[in-house]
PDB file of C-alpha atoms in Angstrom:
ATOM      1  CA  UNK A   1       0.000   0.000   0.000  1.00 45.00           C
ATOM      2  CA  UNK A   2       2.582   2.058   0.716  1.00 42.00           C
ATOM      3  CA  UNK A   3       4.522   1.692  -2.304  1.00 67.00           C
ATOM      4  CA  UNK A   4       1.338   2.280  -4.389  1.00 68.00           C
ATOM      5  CA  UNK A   5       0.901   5.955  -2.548  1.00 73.00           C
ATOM      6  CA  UNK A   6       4.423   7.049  -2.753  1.00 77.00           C
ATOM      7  CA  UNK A   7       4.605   6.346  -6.594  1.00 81.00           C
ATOM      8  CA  UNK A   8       1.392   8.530  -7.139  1.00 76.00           C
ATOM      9  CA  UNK A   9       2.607  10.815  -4.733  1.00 81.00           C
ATOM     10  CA  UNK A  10       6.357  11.133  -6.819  1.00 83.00           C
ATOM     11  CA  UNK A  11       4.217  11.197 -10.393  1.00 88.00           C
ATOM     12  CA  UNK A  12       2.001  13.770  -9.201  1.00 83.00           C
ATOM     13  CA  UNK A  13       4.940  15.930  -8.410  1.00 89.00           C
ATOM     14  CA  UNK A  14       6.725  14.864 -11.653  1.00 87.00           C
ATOM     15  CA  UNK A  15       3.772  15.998 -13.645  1.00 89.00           C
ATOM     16  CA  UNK A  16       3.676  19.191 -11.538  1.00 87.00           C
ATOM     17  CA  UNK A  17       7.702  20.072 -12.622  1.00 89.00           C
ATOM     18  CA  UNK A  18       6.915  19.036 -16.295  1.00 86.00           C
ATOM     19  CA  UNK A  19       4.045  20.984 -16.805  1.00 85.00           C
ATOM     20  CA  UNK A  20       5.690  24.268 -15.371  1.00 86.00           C
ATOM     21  CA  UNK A  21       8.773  24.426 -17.151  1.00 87.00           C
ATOM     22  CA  UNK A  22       7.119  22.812 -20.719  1.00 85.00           C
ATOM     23  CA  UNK A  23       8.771  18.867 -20.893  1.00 89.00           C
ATOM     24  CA  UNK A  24       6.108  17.418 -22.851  1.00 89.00           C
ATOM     25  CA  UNK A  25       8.149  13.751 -23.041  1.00 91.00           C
ATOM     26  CA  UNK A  26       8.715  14.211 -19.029  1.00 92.00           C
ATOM     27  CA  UNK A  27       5.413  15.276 -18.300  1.00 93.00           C
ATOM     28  CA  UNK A  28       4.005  12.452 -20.755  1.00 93.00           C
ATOM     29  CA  UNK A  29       5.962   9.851 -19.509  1.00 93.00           C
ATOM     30  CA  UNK A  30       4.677  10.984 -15.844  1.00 94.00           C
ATOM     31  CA  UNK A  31       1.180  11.188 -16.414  1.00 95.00           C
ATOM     32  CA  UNK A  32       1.295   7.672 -17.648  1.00 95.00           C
ATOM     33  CA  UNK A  33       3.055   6.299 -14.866  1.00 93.00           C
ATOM     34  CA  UNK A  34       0.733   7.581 -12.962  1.00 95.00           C
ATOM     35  CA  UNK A  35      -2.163   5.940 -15.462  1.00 96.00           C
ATOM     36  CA  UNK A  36      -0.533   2.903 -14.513  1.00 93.00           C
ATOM     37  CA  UNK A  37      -0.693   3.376 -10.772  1.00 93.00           C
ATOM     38  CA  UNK A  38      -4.608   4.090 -10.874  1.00 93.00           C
ATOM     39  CA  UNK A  39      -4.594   0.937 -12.763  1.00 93.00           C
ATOM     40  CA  UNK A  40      -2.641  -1.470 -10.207  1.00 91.00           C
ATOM     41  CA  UNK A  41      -4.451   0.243  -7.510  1.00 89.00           C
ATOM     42  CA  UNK A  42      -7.772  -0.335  -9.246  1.00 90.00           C
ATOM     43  CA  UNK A  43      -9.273   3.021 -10.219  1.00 92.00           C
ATOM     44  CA  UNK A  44      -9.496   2.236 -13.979  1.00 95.00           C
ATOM     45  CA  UNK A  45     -11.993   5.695 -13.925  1.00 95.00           C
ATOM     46  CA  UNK A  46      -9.593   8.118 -12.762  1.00 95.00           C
ATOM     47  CA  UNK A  47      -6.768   6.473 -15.032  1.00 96.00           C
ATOM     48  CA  UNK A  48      -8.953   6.368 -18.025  1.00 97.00           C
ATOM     49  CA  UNK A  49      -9.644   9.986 -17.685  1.00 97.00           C
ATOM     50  CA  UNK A  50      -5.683  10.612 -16.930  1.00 97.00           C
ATOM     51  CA  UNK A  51      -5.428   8.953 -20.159  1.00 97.00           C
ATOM     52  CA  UNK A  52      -7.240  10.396 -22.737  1.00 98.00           C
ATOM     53  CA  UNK A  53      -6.419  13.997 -20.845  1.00 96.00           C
ATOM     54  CA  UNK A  54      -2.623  13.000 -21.806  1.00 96.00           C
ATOM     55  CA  UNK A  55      -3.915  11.544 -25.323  1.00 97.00           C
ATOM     56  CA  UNK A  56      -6.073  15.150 -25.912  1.00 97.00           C
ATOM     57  CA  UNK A  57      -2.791  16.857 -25.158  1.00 95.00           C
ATOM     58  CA  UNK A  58      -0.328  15.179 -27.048  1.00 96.00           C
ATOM     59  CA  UNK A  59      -2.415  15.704 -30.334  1.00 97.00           C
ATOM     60  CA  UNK A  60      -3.220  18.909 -29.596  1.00 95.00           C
ATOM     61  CA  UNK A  61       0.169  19.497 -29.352  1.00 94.00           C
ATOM     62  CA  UNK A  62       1.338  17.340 -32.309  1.00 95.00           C
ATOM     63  CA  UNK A  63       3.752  14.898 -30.274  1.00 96.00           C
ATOM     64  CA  UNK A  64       3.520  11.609 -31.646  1.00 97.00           C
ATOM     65  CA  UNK A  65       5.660  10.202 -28.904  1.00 96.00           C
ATOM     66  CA  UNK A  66       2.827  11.259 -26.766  1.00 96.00           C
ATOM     67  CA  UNK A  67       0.067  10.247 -28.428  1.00 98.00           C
ATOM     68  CA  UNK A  68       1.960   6.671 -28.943  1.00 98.00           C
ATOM     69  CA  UNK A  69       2.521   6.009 -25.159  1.00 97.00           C
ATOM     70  CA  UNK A  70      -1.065   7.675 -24.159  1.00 98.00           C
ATOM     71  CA  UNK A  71      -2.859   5.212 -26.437  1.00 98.00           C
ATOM     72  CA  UNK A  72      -0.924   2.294 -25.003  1.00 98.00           C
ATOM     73  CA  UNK A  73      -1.920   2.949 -21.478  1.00 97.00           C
ATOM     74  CA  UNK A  74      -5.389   3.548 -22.333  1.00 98.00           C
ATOM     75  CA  UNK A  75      -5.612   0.553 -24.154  1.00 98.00           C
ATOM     76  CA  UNK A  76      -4.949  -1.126 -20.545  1.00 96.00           C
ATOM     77  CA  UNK A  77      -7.745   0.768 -19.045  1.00 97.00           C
ATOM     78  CA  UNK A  78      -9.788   0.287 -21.857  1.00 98.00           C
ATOM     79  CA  UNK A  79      -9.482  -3.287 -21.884  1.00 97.00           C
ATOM     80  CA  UNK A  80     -10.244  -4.095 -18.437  1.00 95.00           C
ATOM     81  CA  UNK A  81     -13.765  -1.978 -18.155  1.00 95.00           C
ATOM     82  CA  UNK A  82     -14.637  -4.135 -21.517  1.00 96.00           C
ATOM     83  CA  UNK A  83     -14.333  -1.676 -24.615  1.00 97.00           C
ATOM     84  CA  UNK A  84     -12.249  -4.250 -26.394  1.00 97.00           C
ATOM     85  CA  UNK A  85     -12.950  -3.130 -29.752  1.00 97.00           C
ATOM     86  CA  UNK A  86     -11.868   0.343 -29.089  1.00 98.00           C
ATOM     87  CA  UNK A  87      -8.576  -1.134 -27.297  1.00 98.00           C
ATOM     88  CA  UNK A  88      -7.608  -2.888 -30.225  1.00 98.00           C
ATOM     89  CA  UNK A  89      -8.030  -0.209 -32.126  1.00 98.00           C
ATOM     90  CA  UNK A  90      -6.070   2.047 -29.780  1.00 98.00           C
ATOM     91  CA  UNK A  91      -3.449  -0.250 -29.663  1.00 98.00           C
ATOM     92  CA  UNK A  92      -3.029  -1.084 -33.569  1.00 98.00           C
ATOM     93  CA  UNK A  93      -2.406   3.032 -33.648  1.00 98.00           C
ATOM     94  CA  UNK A  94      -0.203   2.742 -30.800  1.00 98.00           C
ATOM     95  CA  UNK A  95       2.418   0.623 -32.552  1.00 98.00           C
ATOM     96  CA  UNK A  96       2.007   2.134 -35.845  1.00 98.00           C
ATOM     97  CA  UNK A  97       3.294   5.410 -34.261  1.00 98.00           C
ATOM     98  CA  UNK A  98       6.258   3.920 -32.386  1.00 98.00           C
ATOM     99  CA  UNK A  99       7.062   2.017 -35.229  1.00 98.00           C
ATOM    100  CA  UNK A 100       6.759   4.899 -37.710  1.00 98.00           C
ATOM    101  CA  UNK A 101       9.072   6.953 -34.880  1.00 98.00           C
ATOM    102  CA  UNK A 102      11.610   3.960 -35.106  1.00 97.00           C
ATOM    103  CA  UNK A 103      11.077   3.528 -31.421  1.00 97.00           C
ATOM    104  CA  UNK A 104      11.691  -0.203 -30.871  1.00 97.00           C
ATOM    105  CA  UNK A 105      11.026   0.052 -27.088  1.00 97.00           C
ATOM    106  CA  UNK A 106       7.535   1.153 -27.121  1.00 97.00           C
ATOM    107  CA  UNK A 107       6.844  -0.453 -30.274  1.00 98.00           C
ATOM    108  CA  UNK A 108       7.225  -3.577 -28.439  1.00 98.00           C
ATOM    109  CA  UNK A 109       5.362  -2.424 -25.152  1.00 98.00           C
ATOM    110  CA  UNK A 110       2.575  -1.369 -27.732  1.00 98.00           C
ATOM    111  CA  UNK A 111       2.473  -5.294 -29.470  1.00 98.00           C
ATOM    112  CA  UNK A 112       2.317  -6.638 -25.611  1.00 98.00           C
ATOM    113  CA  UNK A 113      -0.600  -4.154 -24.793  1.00 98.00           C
ATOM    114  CA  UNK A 114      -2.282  -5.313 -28.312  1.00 98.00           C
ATOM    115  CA  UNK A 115      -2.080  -9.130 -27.247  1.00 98.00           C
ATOM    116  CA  UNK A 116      -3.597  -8.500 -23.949  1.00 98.00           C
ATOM    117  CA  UNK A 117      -6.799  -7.241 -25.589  1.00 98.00           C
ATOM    118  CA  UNK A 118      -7.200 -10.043 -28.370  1.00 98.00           C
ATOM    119  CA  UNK A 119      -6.558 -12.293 -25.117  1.00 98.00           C
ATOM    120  CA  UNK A 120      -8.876 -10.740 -23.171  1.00 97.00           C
ATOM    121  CA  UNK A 121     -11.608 -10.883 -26.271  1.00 96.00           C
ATOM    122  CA  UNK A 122     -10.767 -14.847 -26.006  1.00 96.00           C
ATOM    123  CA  UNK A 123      -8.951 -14.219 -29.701  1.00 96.00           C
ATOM    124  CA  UNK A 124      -6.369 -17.236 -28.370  1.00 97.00           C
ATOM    125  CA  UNK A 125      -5.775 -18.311 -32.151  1.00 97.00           C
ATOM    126  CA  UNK A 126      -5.785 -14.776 -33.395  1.00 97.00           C
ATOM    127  CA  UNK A 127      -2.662 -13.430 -30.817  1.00 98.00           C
ATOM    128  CA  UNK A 128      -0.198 -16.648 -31.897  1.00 98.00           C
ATOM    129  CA  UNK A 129       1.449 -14.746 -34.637  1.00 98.00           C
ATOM    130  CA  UNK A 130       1.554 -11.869 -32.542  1.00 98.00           C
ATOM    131  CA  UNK A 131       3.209 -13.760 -29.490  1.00 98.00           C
ATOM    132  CA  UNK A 132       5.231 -15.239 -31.564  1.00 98.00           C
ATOM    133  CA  UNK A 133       6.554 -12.012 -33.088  1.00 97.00           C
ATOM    134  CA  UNK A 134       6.912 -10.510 -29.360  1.00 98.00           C
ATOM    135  CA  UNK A 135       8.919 -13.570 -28.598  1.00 97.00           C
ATOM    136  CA  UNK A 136      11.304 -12.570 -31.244  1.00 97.00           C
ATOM    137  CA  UNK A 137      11.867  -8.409 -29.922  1.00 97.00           C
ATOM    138  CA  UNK A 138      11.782  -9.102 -26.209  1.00 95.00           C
ATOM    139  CA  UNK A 139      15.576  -9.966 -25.914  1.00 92.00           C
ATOM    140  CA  UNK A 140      16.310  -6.640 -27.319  1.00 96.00           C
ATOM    141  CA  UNK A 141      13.850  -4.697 -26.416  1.00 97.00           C
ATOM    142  CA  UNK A 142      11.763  -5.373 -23.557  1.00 97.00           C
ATOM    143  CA  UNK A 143      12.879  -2.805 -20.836  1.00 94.00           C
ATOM    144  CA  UNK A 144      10.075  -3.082 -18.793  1.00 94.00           C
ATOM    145  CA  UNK A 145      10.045  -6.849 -17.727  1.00 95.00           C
ATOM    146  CA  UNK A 146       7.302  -8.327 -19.692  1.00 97.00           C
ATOM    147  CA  UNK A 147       9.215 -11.270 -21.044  1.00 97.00           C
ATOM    148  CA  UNK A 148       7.599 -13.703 -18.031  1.00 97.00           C
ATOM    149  CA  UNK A 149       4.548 -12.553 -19.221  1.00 97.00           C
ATOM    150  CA  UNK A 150       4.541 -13.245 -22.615  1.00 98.00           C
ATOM    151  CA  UNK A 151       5.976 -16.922 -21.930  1.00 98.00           C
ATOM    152  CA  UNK A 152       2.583 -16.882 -19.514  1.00 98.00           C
ATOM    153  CA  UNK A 153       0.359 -15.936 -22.597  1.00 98.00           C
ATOM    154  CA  UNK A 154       1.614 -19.014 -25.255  1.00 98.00           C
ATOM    155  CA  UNK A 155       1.340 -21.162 -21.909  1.00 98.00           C
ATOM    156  CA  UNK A 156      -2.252 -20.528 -21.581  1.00 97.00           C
ATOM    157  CA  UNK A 157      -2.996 -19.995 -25.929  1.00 98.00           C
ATOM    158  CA  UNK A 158      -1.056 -23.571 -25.911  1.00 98.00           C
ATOM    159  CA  UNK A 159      -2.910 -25.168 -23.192  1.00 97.00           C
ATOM    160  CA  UNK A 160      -6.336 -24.151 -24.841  1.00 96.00           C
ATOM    161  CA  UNK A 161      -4.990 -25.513 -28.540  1.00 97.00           C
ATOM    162  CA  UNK A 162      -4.674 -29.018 -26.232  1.00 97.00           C
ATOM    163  CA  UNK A 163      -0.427 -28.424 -26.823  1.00 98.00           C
ATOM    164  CA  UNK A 164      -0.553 -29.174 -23.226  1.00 98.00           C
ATOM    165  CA  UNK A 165       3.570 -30.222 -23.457  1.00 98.00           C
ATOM    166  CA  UNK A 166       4.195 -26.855 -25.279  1.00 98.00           C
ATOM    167  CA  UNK A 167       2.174 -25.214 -22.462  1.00 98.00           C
ATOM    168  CA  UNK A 168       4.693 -26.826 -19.812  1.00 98.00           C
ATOM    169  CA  UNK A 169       7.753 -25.725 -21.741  1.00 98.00           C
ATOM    170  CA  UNK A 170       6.200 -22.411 -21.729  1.00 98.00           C
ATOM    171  CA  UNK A 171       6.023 -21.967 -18.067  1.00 98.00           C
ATOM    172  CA  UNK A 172       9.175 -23.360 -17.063  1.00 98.00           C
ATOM    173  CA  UNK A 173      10.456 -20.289 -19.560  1.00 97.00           C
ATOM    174  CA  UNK A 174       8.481 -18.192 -17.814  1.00 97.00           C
ATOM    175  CA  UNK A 175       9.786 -18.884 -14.647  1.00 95.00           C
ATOM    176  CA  UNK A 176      13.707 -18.647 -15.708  1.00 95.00           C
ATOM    177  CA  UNK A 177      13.365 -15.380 -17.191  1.00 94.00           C
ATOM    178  CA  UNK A 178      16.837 -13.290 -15.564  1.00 87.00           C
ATOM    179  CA  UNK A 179      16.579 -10.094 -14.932  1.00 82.00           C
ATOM    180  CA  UNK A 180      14.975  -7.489 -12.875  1.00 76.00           C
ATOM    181  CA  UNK A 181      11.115  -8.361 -11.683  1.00 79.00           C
ATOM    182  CA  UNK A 182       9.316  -5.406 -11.015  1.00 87.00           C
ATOM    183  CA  UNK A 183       6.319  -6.018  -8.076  1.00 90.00           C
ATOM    184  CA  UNK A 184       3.654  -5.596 -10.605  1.00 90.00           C
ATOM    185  CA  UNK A 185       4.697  -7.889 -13.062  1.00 94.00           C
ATOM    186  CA  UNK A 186       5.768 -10.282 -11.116  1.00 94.00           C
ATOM    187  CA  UNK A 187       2.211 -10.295 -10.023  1.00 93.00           C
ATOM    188  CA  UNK A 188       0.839 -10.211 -13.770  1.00 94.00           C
ATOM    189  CA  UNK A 189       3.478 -12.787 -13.801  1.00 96.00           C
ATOM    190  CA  UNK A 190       2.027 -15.369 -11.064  1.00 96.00           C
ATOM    191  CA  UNK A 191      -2.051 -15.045 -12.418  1.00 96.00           C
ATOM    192  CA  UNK A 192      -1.184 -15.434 -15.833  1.00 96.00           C
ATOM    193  CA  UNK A 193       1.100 -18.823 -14.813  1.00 97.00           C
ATOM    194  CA  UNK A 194      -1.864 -19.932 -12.324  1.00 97.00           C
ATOM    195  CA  UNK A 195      -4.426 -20.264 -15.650  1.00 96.00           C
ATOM    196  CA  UNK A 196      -2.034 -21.729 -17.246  1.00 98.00           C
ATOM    197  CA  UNK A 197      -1.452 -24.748 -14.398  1.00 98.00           C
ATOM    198  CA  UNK A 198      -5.268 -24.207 -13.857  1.00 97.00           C
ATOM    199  CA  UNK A 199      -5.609 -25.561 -17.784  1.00 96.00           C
ATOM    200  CA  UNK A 200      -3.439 -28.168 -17.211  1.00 97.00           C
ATOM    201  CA  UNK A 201      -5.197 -29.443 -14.340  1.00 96.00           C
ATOM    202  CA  UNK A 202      -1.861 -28.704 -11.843  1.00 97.00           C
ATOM    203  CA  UNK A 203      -4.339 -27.020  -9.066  1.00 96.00           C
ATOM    204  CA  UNK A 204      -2.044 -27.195  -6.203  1.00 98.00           C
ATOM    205  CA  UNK A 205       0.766 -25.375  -8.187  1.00 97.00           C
ATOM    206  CA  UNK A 206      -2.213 -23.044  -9.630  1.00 97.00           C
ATOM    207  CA  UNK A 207      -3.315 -22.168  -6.043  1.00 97.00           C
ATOM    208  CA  UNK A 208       0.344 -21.640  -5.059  1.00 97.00           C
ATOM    209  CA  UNK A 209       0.782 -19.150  -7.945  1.00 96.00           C
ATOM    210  CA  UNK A 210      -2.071 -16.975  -7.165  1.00 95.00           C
ATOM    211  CA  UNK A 211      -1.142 -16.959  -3.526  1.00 95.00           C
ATOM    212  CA  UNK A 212       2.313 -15.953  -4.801  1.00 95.00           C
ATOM    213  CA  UNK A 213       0.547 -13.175  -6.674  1.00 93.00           C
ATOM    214  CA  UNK A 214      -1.905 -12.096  -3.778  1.00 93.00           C
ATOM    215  CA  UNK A 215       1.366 -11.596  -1.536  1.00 93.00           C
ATOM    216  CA  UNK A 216       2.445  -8.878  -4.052  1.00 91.00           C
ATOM    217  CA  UNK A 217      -0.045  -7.543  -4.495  1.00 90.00           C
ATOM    218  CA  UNK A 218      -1.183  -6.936  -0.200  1.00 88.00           C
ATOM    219  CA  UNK A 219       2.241  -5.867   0.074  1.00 86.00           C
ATOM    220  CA  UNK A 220       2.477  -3.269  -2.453  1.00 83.00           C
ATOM    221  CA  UNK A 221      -1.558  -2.241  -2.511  1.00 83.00           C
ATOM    222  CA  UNK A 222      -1.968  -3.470  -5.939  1.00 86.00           C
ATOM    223  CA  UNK A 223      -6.003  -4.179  -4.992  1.00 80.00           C
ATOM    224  CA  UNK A 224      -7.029  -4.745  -9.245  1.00 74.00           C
ATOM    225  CA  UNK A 225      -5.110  -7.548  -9.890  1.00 73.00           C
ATOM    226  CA  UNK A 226      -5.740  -8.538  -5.919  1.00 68.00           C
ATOM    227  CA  UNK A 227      -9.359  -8.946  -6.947  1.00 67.00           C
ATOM    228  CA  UNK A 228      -8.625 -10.468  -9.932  1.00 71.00           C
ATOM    229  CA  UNK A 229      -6.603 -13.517  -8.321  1.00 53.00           C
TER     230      UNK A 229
END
């Protein structure tokens, strides 16, 4: 909880600096953050609205980079209140921009937030070649630890094709991603692997997965994906 409240706190300062001395990218990359905070902590209304006040701006303003980012993190909000359609949407622009900008970084951030909504639409077929494609940047250019994620996703798109051996190999790479493992994605991490082992029939490791997750998340106030374990 008390990481959760210190990272608004810091982003609403951030935001605060940018927006008096001008630093669009600063003051973009804060009010997302900060999108993403709402989100974690479950307010998917006040982050939407963050959102497409960052996503008016940046096109008012004519900052692709902005617009880019702002229509990835409202894709997230989108998503989860339902508006799947307009998500993919959002998110199809999203990487066109980044990719247009030659920004491989948020081009690939912008492919993960894509695959989340076809998931999320039950699309499992439809996101392979997209997966797939993720699989192939995320060495290079995932800088924001999604890579255990990802491995999560063809776990649970294999399990439901009946590759149920593919779907094992999966999680095992999940699990031996190296690197840094931020709290929230370790906890996007631990739900994702628990459907997974829940398709596969492994409840006991299942249950221990979401438990893994719900520690996270009590410890860092991360109530949305709390309620969603």
């Amino acid at each position: 909880r008390g990481q959760s409240a210190d990272a608004r706190r810091y982003f609403e300062q951030s935001i605060e600096v940018s927006e008096r001395h001008g630093l669009m990218e600063r003051l973009m990359v804060a009010r997302t953050n900060l999108v993403e905070v709402y989100h974690l902590c479950g307010n998917l209304s006040k982050g939407l609205q963050l959102a497409d006040k960052s996503l008016h701006h940046a096109r008012e303003v004519r900052h692709p980079y902005g617009i880019g980012l702002a229509l990835r993190y409202r894709v997230m909000m989108l998503t989860d209140i339902g508006r799947c359609v307009e998500a993919e949407e959002n998110a199809r622009e999203a990487l066109r921009i980044q990719r247009q900008l030659d920004n491989q970084e948020e081009a690939f951030a912008s492919l993960v937030v894509l695959i989340r909504t076809i998931l999320a639409r039950g699309d499992f077929a439809r996101s392979e070649p997209f997966l797939a494609e993720a699989v192939e940047l995320m060495e290079d250019y995932d800088t924001e630890g999604f890579a255990p994620v990802v491995h999560a996703w063809r776990g649970r798109v294999a399990a439901e094709a009946g590759r149920l051996d593919e779907a094992r190999a999966c999680v095992v790479a999940a699990g031996q991603v190296e690197g840094r493992k931020w709290p929230f994605q370790q906890a996007r991490y631990s739900l994702n692997v628990a459907r997974v082992l829940a398709c596969l029939g492994e409840r006991d490791r299942a249950v221990a997965a979401v438990d893994e997750a719900l520690e996270v998340c009590d410890a860092s106030g991360y109530r949305f994906y709390a309620m969603r374990a």
